[in-house]
PDB file of C-alpha atoms in Angstrom:
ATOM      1  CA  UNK Q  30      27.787  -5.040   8.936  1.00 55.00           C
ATOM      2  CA  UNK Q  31      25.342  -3.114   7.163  1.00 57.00           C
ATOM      3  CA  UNK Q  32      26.440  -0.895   4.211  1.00 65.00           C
ATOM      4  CA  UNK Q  33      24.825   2.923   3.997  1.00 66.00           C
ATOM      5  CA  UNK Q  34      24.287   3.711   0.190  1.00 61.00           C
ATOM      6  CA  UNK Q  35      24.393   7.529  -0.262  1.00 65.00           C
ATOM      7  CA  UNK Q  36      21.707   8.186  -3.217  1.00 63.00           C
ATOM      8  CA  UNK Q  37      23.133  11.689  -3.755  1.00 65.00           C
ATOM      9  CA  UNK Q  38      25.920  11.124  -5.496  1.00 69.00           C
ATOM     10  CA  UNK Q  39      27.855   8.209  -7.362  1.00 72.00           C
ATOM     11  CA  UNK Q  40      26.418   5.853 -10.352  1.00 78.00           C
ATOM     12  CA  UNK Q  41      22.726   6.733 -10.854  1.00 77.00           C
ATOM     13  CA  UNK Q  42      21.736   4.334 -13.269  1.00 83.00           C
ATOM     14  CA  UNK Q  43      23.465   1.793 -10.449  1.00 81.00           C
ATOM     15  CA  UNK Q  44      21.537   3.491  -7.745  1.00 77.00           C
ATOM     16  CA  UNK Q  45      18.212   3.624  -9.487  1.00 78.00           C
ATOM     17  CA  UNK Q  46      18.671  -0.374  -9.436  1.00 79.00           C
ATOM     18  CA  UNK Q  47      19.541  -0.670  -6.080  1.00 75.00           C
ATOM     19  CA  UNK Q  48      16.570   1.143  -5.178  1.00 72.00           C
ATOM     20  CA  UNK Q  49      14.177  -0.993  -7.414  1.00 80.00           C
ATOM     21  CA  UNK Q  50      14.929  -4.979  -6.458  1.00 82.00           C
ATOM     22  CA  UNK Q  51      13.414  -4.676  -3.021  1.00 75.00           C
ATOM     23  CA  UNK Q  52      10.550  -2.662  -4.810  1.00 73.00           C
ATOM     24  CA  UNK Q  53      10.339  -5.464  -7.463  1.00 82.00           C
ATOM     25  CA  UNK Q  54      10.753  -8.481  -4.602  1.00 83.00           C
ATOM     26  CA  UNK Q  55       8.104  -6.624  -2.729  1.00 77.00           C
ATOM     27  CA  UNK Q  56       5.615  -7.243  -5.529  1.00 77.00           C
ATOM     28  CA  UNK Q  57       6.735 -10.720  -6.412  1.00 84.00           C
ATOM     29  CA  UNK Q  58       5.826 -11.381  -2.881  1.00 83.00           C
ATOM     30  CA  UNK Q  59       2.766  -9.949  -2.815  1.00 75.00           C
ATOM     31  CA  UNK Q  60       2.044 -11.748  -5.388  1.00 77.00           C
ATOM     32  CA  UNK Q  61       2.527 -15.420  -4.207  1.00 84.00           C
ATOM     33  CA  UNK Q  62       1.163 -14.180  -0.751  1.00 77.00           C
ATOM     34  CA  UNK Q  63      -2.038 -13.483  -3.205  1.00 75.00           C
ATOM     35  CA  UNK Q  64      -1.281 -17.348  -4.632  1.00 80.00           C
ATOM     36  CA  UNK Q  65      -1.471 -18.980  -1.504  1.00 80.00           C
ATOM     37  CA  UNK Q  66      -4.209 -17.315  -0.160  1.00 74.00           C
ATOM     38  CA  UNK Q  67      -6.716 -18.797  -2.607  1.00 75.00           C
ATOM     39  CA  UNK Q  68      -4.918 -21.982  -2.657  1.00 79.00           C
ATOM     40  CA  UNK Q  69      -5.562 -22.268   0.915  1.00 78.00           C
ATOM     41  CA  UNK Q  70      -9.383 -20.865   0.755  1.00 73.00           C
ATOM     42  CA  UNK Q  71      -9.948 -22.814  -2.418  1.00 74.00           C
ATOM     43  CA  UNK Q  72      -8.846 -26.452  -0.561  1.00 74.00           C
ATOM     44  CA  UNK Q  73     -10.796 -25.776   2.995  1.00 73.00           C
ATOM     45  CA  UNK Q  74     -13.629 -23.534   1.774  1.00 71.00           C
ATOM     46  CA  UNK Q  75     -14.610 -24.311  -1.918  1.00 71.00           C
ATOM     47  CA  UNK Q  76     -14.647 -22.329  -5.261  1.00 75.00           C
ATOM     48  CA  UNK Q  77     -17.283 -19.544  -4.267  1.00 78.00           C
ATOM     49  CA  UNK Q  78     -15.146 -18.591  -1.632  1.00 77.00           C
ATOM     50  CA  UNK Q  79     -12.729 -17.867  -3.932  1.00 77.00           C
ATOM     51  CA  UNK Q  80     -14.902 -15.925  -6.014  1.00 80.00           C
ATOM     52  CA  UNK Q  81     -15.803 -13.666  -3.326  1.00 80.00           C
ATOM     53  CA  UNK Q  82     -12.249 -12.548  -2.990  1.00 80.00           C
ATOM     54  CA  UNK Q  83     -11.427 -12.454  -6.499  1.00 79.00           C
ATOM     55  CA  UNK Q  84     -14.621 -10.030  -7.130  1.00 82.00           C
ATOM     56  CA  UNK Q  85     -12.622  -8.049  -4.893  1.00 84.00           C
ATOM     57  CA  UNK Q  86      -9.738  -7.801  -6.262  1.00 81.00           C
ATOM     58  CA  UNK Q  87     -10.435  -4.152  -8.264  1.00 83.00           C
ATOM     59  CA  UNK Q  88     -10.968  -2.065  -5.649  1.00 84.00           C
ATOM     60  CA  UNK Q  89      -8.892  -3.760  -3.250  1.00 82.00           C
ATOM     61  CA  UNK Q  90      -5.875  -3.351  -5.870  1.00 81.00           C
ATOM     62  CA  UNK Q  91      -7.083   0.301  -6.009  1.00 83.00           C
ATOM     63  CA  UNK Q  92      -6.560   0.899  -2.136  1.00 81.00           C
ATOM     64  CA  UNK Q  93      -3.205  -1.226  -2.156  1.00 79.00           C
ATOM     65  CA  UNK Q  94      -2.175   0.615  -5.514  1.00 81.00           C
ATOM     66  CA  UNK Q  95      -2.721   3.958  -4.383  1.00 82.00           C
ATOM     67  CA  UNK Q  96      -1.097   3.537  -1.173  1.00 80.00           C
ATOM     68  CA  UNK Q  97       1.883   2.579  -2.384  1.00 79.00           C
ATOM     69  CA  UNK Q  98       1.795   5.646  -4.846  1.00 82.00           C
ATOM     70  CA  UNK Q  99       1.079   8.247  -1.873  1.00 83.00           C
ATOM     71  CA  UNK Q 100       3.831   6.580  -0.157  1.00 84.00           C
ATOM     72  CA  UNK Q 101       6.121   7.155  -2.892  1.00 84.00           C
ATOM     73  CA  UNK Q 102       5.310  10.607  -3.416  1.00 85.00           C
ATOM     74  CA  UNK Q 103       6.875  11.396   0.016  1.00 87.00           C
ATOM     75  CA  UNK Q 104       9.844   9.224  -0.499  1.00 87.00           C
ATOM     76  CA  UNK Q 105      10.492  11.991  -3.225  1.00 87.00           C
ATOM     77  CA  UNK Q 106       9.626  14.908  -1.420  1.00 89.00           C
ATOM     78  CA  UNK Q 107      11.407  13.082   1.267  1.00 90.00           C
ATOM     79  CA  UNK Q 108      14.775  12.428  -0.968  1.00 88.00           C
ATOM     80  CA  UNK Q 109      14.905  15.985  -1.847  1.00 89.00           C
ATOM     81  CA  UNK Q 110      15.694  16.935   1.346  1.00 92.00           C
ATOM     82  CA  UNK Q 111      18.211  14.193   2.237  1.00 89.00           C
ATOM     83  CA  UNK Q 112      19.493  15.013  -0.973  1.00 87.00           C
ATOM     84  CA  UNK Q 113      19.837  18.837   0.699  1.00 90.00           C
ATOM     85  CA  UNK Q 114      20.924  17.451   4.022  1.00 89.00           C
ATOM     86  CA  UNK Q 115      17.673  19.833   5.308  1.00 91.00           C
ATOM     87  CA  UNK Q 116      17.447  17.764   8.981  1.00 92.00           C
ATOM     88  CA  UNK Q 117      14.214  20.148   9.661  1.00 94.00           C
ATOM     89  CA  UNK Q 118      12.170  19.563   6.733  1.00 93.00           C
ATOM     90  CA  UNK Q 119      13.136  15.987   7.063  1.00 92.00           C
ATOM     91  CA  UNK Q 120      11.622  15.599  10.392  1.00 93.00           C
ATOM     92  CA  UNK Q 121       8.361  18.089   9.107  1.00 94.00           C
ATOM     93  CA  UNK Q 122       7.829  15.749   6.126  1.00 92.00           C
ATOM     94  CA  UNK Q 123       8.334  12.699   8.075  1.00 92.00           C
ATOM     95  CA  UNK Q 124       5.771  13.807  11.149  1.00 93.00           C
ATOM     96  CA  UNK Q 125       3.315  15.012   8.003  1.00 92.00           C
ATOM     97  CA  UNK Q 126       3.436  11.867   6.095  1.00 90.00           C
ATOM     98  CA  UNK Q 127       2.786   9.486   9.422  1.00 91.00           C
ATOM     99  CA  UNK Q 128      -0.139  11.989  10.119  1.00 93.00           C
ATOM    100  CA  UNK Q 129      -1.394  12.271   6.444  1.00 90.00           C
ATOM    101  CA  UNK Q 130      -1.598   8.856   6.386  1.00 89.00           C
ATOM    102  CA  UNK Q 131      -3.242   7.975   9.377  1.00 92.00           C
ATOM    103  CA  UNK Q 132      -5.734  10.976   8.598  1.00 93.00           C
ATOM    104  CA  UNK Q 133      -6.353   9.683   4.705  1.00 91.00           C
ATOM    105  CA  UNK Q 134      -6.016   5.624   6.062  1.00 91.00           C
ATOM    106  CA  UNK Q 135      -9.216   6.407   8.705  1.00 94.00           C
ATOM    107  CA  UNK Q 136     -11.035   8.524   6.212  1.00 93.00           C
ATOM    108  CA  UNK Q 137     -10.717   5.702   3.136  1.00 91.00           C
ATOM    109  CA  UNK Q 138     -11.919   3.133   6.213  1.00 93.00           C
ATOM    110  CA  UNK Q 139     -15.306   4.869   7.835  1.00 95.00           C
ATOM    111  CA  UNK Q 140     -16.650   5.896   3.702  1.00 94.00           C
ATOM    112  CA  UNK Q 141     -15.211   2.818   1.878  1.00 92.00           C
ATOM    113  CA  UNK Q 142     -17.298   0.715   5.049  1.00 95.00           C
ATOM    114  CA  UNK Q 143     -20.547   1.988   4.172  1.00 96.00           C
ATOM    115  CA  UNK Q 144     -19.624   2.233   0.302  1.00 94.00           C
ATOM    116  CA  UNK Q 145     -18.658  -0.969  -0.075  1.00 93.00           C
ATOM    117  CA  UNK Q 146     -22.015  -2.395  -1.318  1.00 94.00           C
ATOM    118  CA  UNK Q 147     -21.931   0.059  -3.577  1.00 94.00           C
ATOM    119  CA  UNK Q 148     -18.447  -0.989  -4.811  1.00 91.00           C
ATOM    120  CA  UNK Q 149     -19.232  -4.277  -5.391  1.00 90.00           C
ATOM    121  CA  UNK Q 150     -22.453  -3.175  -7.304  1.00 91.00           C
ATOM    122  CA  UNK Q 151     -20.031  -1.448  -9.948  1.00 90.00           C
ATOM    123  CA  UNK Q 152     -17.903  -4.418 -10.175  1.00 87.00           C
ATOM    124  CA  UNK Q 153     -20.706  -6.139 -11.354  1.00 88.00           C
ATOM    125  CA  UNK Q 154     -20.040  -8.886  -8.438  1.00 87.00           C
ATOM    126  CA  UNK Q 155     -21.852 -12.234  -8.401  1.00 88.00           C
ATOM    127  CA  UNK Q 156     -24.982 -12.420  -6.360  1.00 89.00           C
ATOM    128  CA  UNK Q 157     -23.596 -16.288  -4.962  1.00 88.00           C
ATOM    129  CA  UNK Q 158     -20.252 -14.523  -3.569  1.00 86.00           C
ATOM    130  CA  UNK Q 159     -22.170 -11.039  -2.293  1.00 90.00           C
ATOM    131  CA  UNK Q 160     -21.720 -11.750   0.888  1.00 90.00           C
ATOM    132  CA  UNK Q 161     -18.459 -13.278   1.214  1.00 87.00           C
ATOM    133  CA  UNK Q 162     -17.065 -10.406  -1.011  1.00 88.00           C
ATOM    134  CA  UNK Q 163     -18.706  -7.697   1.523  1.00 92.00           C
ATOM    135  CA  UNK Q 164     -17.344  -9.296   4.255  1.00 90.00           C
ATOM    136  CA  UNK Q 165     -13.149  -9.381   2.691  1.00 87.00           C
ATOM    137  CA  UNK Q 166     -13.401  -6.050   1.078  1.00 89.00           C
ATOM    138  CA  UNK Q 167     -15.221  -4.253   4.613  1.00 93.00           C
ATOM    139  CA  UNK Q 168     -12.045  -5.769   6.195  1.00 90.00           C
ATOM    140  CA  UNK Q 169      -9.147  -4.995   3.631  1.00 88.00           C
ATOM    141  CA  UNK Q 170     -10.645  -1.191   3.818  1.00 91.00           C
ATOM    142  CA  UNK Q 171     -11.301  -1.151   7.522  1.00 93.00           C
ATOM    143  CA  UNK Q 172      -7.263  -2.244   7.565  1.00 91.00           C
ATOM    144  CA  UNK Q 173      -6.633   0.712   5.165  1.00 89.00           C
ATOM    145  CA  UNK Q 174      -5.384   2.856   8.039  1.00 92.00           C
ATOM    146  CA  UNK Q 175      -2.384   0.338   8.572  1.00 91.00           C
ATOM    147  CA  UNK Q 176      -2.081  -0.237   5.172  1.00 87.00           C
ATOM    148  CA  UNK Q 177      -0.726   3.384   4.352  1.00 88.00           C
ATOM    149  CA  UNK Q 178       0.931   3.715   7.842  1.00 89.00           C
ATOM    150  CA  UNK Q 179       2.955   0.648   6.838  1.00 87.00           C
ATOM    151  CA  UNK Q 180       3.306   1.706   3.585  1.00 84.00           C
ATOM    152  CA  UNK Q 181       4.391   5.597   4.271  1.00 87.00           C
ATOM    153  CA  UNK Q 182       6.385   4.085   7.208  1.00 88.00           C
ATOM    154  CA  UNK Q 183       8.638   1.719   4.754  1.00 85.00           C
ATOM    155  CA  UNK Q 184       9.009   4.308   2.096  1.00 84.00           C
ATOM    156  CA  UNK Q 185      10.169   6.505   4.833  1.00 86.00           C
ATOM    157  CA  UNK Q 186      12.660   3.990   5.821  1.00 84.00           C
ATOM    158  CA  UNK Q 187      14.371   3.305   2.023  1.00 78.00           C
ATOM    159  CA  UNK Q 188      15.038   6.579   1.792  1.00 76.00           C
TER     160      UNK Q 188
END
């Protein structure tokens, strides 16, 4: 049987906790996710392979990063209102935030495609991984747009 925490009242020091671990797990797990991938590429396709994702790894952080932030500024908005038991600006900030994302997700995918040479220009990127690097980062960005929903969608969901 699953337990229902109510975050607006009770121990809030407790609470804050509670609310953290899957938050910290989450990261640990991206993480060795991270780990494994260039394990794996570094055993069947060779060192610059690995390069070309690593050179990546700034602005792909960026988009990951700043997805999860967006996301978490509507779990706040969002908590204020479950704090207020406000069912219609629940549902308004829910439909926004699933649209917002989508909207921002499609918009950071069409520019960051045809930026992304220029990305990897200002990362100084290795002219033996180029290509390999354009090809990871034009698919981490063109994913962007499930990225955010996932990551809207989730923070939605903890709260």
């Amino acid at each position: 049987m699953m337990r229902k925490v109510d975050a607006t009242s009770g121990n809030l020091p407790k609470l804050i906790f509670i609310y953290t671990i899957p938050l910290i797990l989450t990261t640990v797990l991206q993480n060795l996710f991270d780990i494994a991938d260039k394990a794996v590429l570094g055993n069947m396709a060779g060192t610059t392979a690995v390069a070309s994702i690593a050179a990546t790894t700034t602005v792909t952080s960026l988009i990951i990063n700043g997805a999860v932030g967006l996301s978490t500024g509507t779990a706040i908005i969002l908590a204020r209102f479950v704090g207020q038991k406000n069912e219609e600006k629940i549902r308004k900030t829910i439909d926004t935030s699933v649209i917002t994302s989508l909207f921002i997700g499609l918009l950071v995918a069409v520019v960051g495609y045809f930026l992304t040479p220029l990305f990897l220009t200002f990362t100084n990127c290795p002219e033996e991984c180029y290509d390999g690097a354009l090809v990871y980062m034009r698919i981490i960005i063109v994913a962007t747009p499930v990225t955010l929903l996932y990551n809207y969608g989730s923070a939605i969901l903890r709260t």
